[in-house]
Amino acid sequence: MKSVIFAAAIASAAAFAPAQTGKVSTSLNAFEEELGAQAPLGFYDPFGMLDEADQDRFDRLRFVEIKHGRVAQLAFLGQIVTRAGYHLPGDIDMSGNSFASFPNGFAAIGGPDSIPGAGTGQILLFIGFLELGVMKDSANGAEPGDFVGDFRNGYIDFGWDTFDEETKLTKRAVELNQGRAAMMGILGLMVHEQLGGSLPIVGEM
């Protein structure tokens, strides 16, 4: 458990390194104007992950940051929703165990009342499928996206191409900030879940 929380802390800190375009360079100055280097922290790289980095290294870190941020947003929302008492309807297995009958948080996959191992295995397989075949800048033969983290893959758009460049940059910056906040938020919930007690809005941990 401690290793999971430590890994999440590392990912969250790394998230504050920025993105957009740039030239291949070994100088940090090449990334100080990237999307995501914004007030109040500006360019923030406490672990030196961009020391002597080129554009490919930066793009890889930005890709990971965006993906982690998106997952963290879903995870945080999942915590809020399930702890508020909202669960999927119906049963999770053929034995008649309902979704609502299982605990929230880590206890759902690792406690004495956790979901069956076969259910956990299906979740992991689905995550593997998304990781290998869907959540990529260029998947299933589609052309590469317009920017790092563009997972539309020639299929999902929601009117993105109708926005002007300034609006696109604003929306990408908003996503970065929300993802960073969500990574810190889900890390906080993970810690408090181990400490116990109750939190406003979230409820009993």
Short mmCIF file of N, CA, C and O in Angstrom, two decimals, residues 55-127:
data_model
loop_
_atom_site.label_atom_id
_atom_site.label_comp_id
_atom_site.label_asym_id
_atom_site.label_seq_id
_atom_site.Cartn_x
_atom_site.Cartn_y
_atom_site.Cartn_z
N GLN A 55 13.07 16.92 -27.13
CA GLN A 55 11.63 17.05 -27.34
C GLN A 55 10.91 15.71 -27.22
O GLN A 55 9.79 15.63 -26.70
N ASP A 56 11.55 14.65 -27.65
CA ASP A 56 10.93 13.33 -27.55
C ASP A 56 10.71 12.94 -26.08
O ASP A 56 9.67 12.39 -25.72
N ARG A 57 11.70 13.24 -25.26
CA ARG A 57 11.58 12.96 -23.82
C ARG A 57 10.45 13.79 -23.21
O ARG A 57 9.64 13.29 -22.43
N PHE A 58 10.39 15.06 -23.58
CA PHE A 58 9.33 15.92 -23.07
C PHE A 58 7.96 15.41 -23.50
O PHE A 58 7.02 15.35 -22.70
N ASP A 59 7.83 15.05 -24.78
CA ASP A 59 6.54 14.58 -25.29
C ASP A 59 6.11 13.30 -24.58
O ASP A 59 4.91 13.11 -24.32
N ARG A 60 7.05 12.43 -24.28
CA ARG A 60 6.73 11.20 -23.57
C ARG A 60 6.19 11.51 -22.16
O ARG A 60 5.18 10.95 -21.74
N LEU A 61 6.86 12.42 -21.45
CA LEU A 61 6.40 12.79 -20.12
C LEU A 61 5.04 13.49 -20.18
O LEU A 61 4.19 13.28 -19.32
N ARG A 62 4.84 14.32 -21.19
CA ARG A 62 3.54 14.99 -21.33
C ARG A 62 2.43 13.98 -21.61
O ARG A 62 1.32 14.08 -21.09
N PHE A 63 2.74 13.00 -22.44
CA PHE A 63 1.78 11.93 -22.75
C PHE A 63 1.36 11.21 -21.46
O PHE A 63 0.18 10.99 -21.21
N VAL A 64 2.35 10.86 -20.65
CA VAL A 64 2.08 10.16 -19.39
C VAL A 64 1.29 11.06 -18.44
O VAL A 64 0.36 10.61 -17.77
N GLU A 65 1.65 12.34 -18.39
CA GLU A 65 0.95 13.27 -17.51
C GLU A 65 -0.53 13.38 -17.87
O GLU A 65 -1.41 13.33 -17.01
N ILE A 66 -0.81 13.52 -19.15
CA ILE A 66 -2.19 13.67 -19.59
C ILE A 66 -2.98 12.40 -19.29
O ILE A 66 -4.11 12.45 -18.78
N LYS A 67 -2.39 11.27 -19.57
CA LYS A 67 -3.10 10.01 -19.33
C LYS A 67 -3.36 9.80 -17.85
O LYS A 67 -4.46 9.43 -17.45
N HIS A 68 -2.35 10.04 -17.02
CA HIS A 68 -2.53 9.90 -15.58
C HIS A 68 -3.58 10.88 -15.06
O HIS A 68 -4.38 10.54 -14.18
N GLY A 69 -3.57 12.09 -15.61
CA GLY A 69 -4.56 13.08 -15.19
C GLY A 69 -5.96 12.65 -15.52
O GLY A 69 -6.89 12.83 -14.72
N ARG A 70 -6.16 12.08 -16.68
CA ARG A 70 -7.49 11.62 -17.09
C ARG A 70 -7.95 10.46 -16.21
O ARG A 70 -9.12 10.40 -15.79
N VAL A 71 -7.05 9.53 -15.94
CA VAL A 71 -7.40 8.41 -15.07
C VAL A 71 -7.71 8.91 -13.67
O VAL A 71 -8.67 8.45 -13.03
N ALA A 72 -6.92 9.86 -13.17
CA ALA A 72 -7.14 10.39 -11.83
C ALA A 72 -8.47 11.11 -11.72
O ALA A 72 -9.15 11.02 -10.69
N GLN A 73 -8.88 11.81 -12.77
CA GLN A 73 -10.18 12.47 -12.75
C GLN A 73 -11.31 11.45 -12.62
O GLN A 73 -12.26 11.63 -11.85
N LEU A 74 -11.20 10.36 -13.38
CA LEU A 74 -12.21 9.31 -13.28
C LEU A 74 -12.19 8.65 -11.90
O LEU A 74 -13.24 8.35 -11.32
N ALA A 75 -10.97 8.43 -11.37
CA ALA A 75 -10.85 7.78 -10.07
C ALA A 75 -11.44 8.65 -8.96
O ALA A 75 -12.16 8.16 -8.08
N PHE A 76 -11.13 9.95 -8.99
CA PHE A 76 -11.65 10.85 -7.97
C PHE A 76 -13.17 10.93 -8.05
O PHE A 76 -13.87 10.87 -7.02
N LEU A 77 -13.68 11.06 -9.26
CA LEU A 77 -15.14 11.10 -9.44
C LEU A 77 -15.77 9.81 -8.98
O LEU A 77 -16.84 9.81 -8.34
N GLY A 78 -15.12 8.67 -9.26
CA GLY A 78 -15.64 7.39 -8.82
C GLY A 78 -15.72 7.30 -7.30
O GLY A 78 -16.69 6.77 -6.75
N GLN A 79 -14.71 7.83 -6.62
CA GLN A 79 -14.74 7.85 -5.16
C GLN A 79 -15.91 8.67 -4.64
O GLN A 79 -16.65 8.25 -3.75
N ILE A 80 -16.08 9.85 -5.21
CA ILE A 80 -17.15 10.75 -4.76
C ILE A 80 -18.52 10.11 -4.98
O ILE A 80 -19.39 10.12 -4.10
N VAL A 81 -18.71 9.55 -6.16
CA VAL A 81 -20.02 9.01 -6.52
C VAL A 81 -20.37 7.78 -5.69
O VAL A 81 -21.48 7.68 -5.14
N THR A 82 -19.44 6.83 -5.60
CA THR A 82 -19.76 5.60 -4.88
C THR A 82 -19.92 5.83 -3.38
O THR A 82 -20.77 5.23 -2.73
N ARG A 83 -19.10 6.72 -2.82
CA ARG A 83 -19.23 7.01 -1.40
C ARG A 83 -20.50 7.81 -1.09
O ARG A 83 -20.94 7.86 0.06
N ALA A 84 -21.06 8.43 -2.10
CA ALA A 84 -22.35 9.11 -1.93
C ALA A 84 -23.52 8.13 -2.02
O ALA A 84 -24.67 8.52 -1.84
N GLY A 85 -23.20 6.87 -2.31
CA GLY A 85 -24.25 5.84 -2.33
C GLY A 85 -24.77 5.48 -3.70
O GLY A 85 -25.75 4.72 -3.82
N TYR A 86 -24.12 5.99 -4.75
CA TYR A 86 -24.58 5.70 -6.10
C TYR A 86 -23.73 4.56 -6.69
O TYR A 86 -22.50 4.65 -6.74
N HIS A 87 -24.40 3.49 -7.12
CA HIS A 87 -23.71 2.35 -7.72
C HIS A 87 -24.45 1.91 -8.97
O HIS A 87 -25.60 2.28 -9.20
N LEU A 88 -23.75 1.14 -9.79
CA LEU A 88 -24.40 0.58 -10.97
C LEU A 88 -25.55 -0.33 -10.52
O LEU A 88 -25.44 -1.02 -9.51
N PRO A 89 -26.63 -0.35 -11.27
CA PRO A 89 -27.74 -1.24 -10.92
C PRO A 89 -27.41 -2.69 -11.27
O PRO A 89 -26.50 -2.97 -12.05
N GLY A 90 -28.15 -3.60 -10.69
CA GLY A 90 -28.01 -5.01 -11.04
C GLY A 90 -26.90 -5.71 -10.29
O GLY A 90 -26.36 -5.20 -9.30
N ASP A 91 -26.55 -6.90 -10.77
CA ASP A 91 -25.58 -7.76 -10.12
C ASP A 91 -24.25 -7.75 -10.86
O ASP A 91 -24.20 -7.60 -12.08
N ILE A 92 -23.18 -7.98 -10.09
CA ILE A 92 -21.84 -7.99 -10.68
C ILE A 92 -21.45 -9.39 -11.14
O ILE A 92 -20.51 -9.57 -11.92
N ASP A 93 -22.17 -10.41 -10.68
CA ASP A 93 -21.85 -11.78 -11.07
C ASP A 93 -23.12 -12.61 -11.13
O ASP A 93 -24.23 -12.14 -10.83
N MET A 94 -22.97 -13.86 -11.55
CA MET A 94 -24.12 -14.74 -11.70
C MET A 94 -24.63 -15.27 -10.36
O MET A 94 -25.69 -15.89 -10.31
N SER A 95 -23.90 -14.99 -9.28
CA SER A 95 -24.32 -15.46 -7.96
C SER A 95 -25.32 -14.52 -7.30
O SER A 95 -25.81 -14.81 -6.21
N GLY A 96 -25.58 -13.40 -7.92
CA GLY A 96 -26.55 -12.46 -7.38
C GLY A 96 -25.97 -11.38 -6.50
O GLY A 96 -26.72 -10.67 -5.81
N ASN A 97 -24.64 -11.21 -6.50
CA ASN A 97 -24.02 -10.14 -5.72
C ASN A 97 -24.18 -8.81 -6.46
O ASN A 97 -23.72 -8.67 -7.60
N SER A 98 -24.81 -7.86 -5.83
CA SER A 98 -25.05 -6.57 -6.48
C SER A 98 -23.80 -5.69 -6.41
O SER A 98 -22.92 -5.88 -5.57
N PHE A 99 -23.74 -4.71 -7.30
CA PHE A 99 -22.63 -3.76 -7.28
C PHE A 99 -22.58 -3.04 -5.93
O PHE A 99 -21.52 -2.76 -5.39
N ALA A 100 -23.75 -2.71 -5.40
CA ALA A 100 -23.83 -1.95 -4.16
C ALA A 100 -23.40 -2.75 -2.94
O ALA A 100 -23.17 -2.19 -1.87
N SER A 101 -23.28 -4.07 -3.08
CA SER A 101 -22.94 -4.91 -1.92
C SER A 101 -21.45 -4.92 -1.60
O SER A 101 -21.05 -5.45 -0.57
N PHE A 102 -20.64 -4.34 -2.47
CA PHE A 102 -19.20 -4.33 -2.26
C PHE A 102 -18.75 -2.99 -1.70
O PHE A 102 -19.35 -1.95 -1.98
N PRO A 103 -17.67 -2.98 -0.91
CA PRO A 103 -17.20 -1.74 -0.29
C PRO A 103 -16.58 -0.79 -1.30
O PRO A 103 -16.35 -1.14 -2.46
N ASN A 104 -16.31 0.42 -0.85
CA ASN A 104 -15.72 1.45 -1.71
C ASN A 104 -14.20 1.44 -1.59
O ASN A 104 -13.63 0.87 -0.67
N GLY A 105 -13.53 2.13 -2.50
CA GLY A 105 -12.09 2.31 -2.42
C GLY A 105 -11.30 1.02 -2.58
O GLY A 105 -11.73 0.08 -3.28
N PHE A 106 -10.13 0.97 -1.93
CA PHE A 106 -9.26 -0.19 -2.04
C PHE A 106 -9.92 -1.46 -1.54
O PHE A 106 -9.59 -2.56 -2.00
N ALA A 107 -10.83 -1.31 -0.59
CA ALA A 107 -11.49 -2.49 -0.03
C ALA A 107 -12.28 -3.26 -1.08
O ALA A 107 -12.53 -4.46 -0.93
N ALA A 108 -12.62 -2.60 -2.16
CA ALA A 108 -13.40 -3.26 -3.21
C ALA A 108 -12.57 -4.28 -3.97
O ALA A 108 -13.12 -5.23 -4.56
N ILE A 109 -11.24 -4.12 -3.96
CA ILE A 109 -10.40 -5.05 -4.72
C ILE A 109 -9.39 -5.79 -3.84
O ILE A 109 -8.76 -6.74 -4.30
N GLY A 110 -9.25 -5.36 -2.58
CA GLY A 110 -8.24 -6.01 -1.76
C GLY A 110 -8.66 -6.37 -0.36
O GLY A 110 -7.83 -6.87 0.41
N GLY A 111 -9.88 -6.15 0.00
CA GLY A 111 -10.33 -6.45 1.35
C GLY A 111 -11.03 -7.79 1.44
O GLY A 111 -11.19 -8.50 0.45
N PRO A 112 -11.48 -8.15 2.63
CA PRO A 112 -12.17 -9.44 2.82
C PRO A 112 -13.50 -9.52 2.08
O PRO A 112 -13.97 -10.62 1.78
N ASP A 113 -14.10 -8.37 1.80
CA ASP A 113 -15.38 -8.34 1.09
C ASP A 113 -15.22 -7.85 -0.34
O ASP A 113 -16.16 -7.31 -0.93
N SER A 114 -14.03 -8.02 -0.90
CA SER A 114 -13.75 -7.50 -2.24
C SER A 114 -14.45 -8.33 -3.30
O SER A 114 -14.95 -9.43 -3.05
N ILE A 115 -14.47 -7.77 -4.51
CA ILE A 115 -15.09 -8.48 -5.62
C ILE A 115 -14.29 -9.74 -5.93
O ILE A 115 -13.10 -9.82 -5.63
N PRO A 116 -14.90 -10.75 -6.54
CA PRO A 116 -14.18 -12.00 -6.84
C PRO A 116 -12.96 -11.76 -7.72
O PRO A 116 -12.89 -10.80 -8.50
N GLY A 117 -11.99 -12.66 -7.61
CA GLY A 117 -10.76 -12.54 -8.39
C GLY A 117 -11.02 -12.49 -9.88
O GLY A 117 -10.33 -11.79 -10.62
N ALA A 118 -12.03 -13.25 -10.34
CA ALA A 118 -12.35 -13.25 -11.77
C ALA A 118 -12.81 -11.87 -12.22
O ALA A 118 -12.51 -11.42 -13.34
N GLY A 119 -13.53 -11.17 -11.34
CA GLY A 119 -13.98 -9.82 -11.67
C GLY A 119 -12.81 -8.86 -11.77
O GLY A 119 -12.74 -8.04 -12.69
N THR A 120 -11.87 -8.97 -10.81
CA THR A 120 -10.68 -8.13 -10.87
C THR A 120 -9.88 -8.41 -12.13
O THR A 120 -9.36 -7.49 -12.78
N GLY A 121 -9.79 -9.68 -12.51
CA GLY A 121 -9.08 -10.05 -13.72
C GLY A 121 -9.70 -9.43 -14.96
O GLY A 121 -8.99 -8.97 -15.86
N GLN A 122 -11.02 -9.40 -15.02
CA GLN A 122 -11.70 -8.80 -16.17
C GLN A 122 -11.43 -7.30 -16.24
O GLN A 122 -11.24 -6.75 -17.34
N ILE A 123 -11.41 -6.65 -15.08
CA ILE A 123 -11.10 -5.22 -15.05
C ILE A 123 -9.70 -4.98 -15.59
O ILE A 123 -9.47 -4.07 -16.41
N LEU A 124 -8.73 -5.78 -15.15
CA LEU A 124 -7.35 -5.61 -15.60
C LEU A 124 -7.22 -5.88 -17.10
O LEU A 124 -6.47 -5.18 -17.80
N LEU A 125 -7.94 -6.87 -17.60
CA LEU A 125 -7.90 -7.15 -19.03
C LEU A 125 -8.47 -5.99 -19.84
O LEU A 125 -7.94 -5.63 -20.90
N PHE A 126 -9.55 -5.40 -19.34
CA PHE A 126 -10.15 -4.27 -20.03
C PHE A 126 -9.20 -3.08 -20.04
O PHE A 126 -9.05 -2.40 -21.06
N ILE A 127 -8.53 -2.84 -18.90
CA ILE A 127 -7.56 -1.76 -18.84
C ILE A 127 -6.42 -2.01 -19.83
O ILE A 127 -5.97 -1.09 -20.53
#
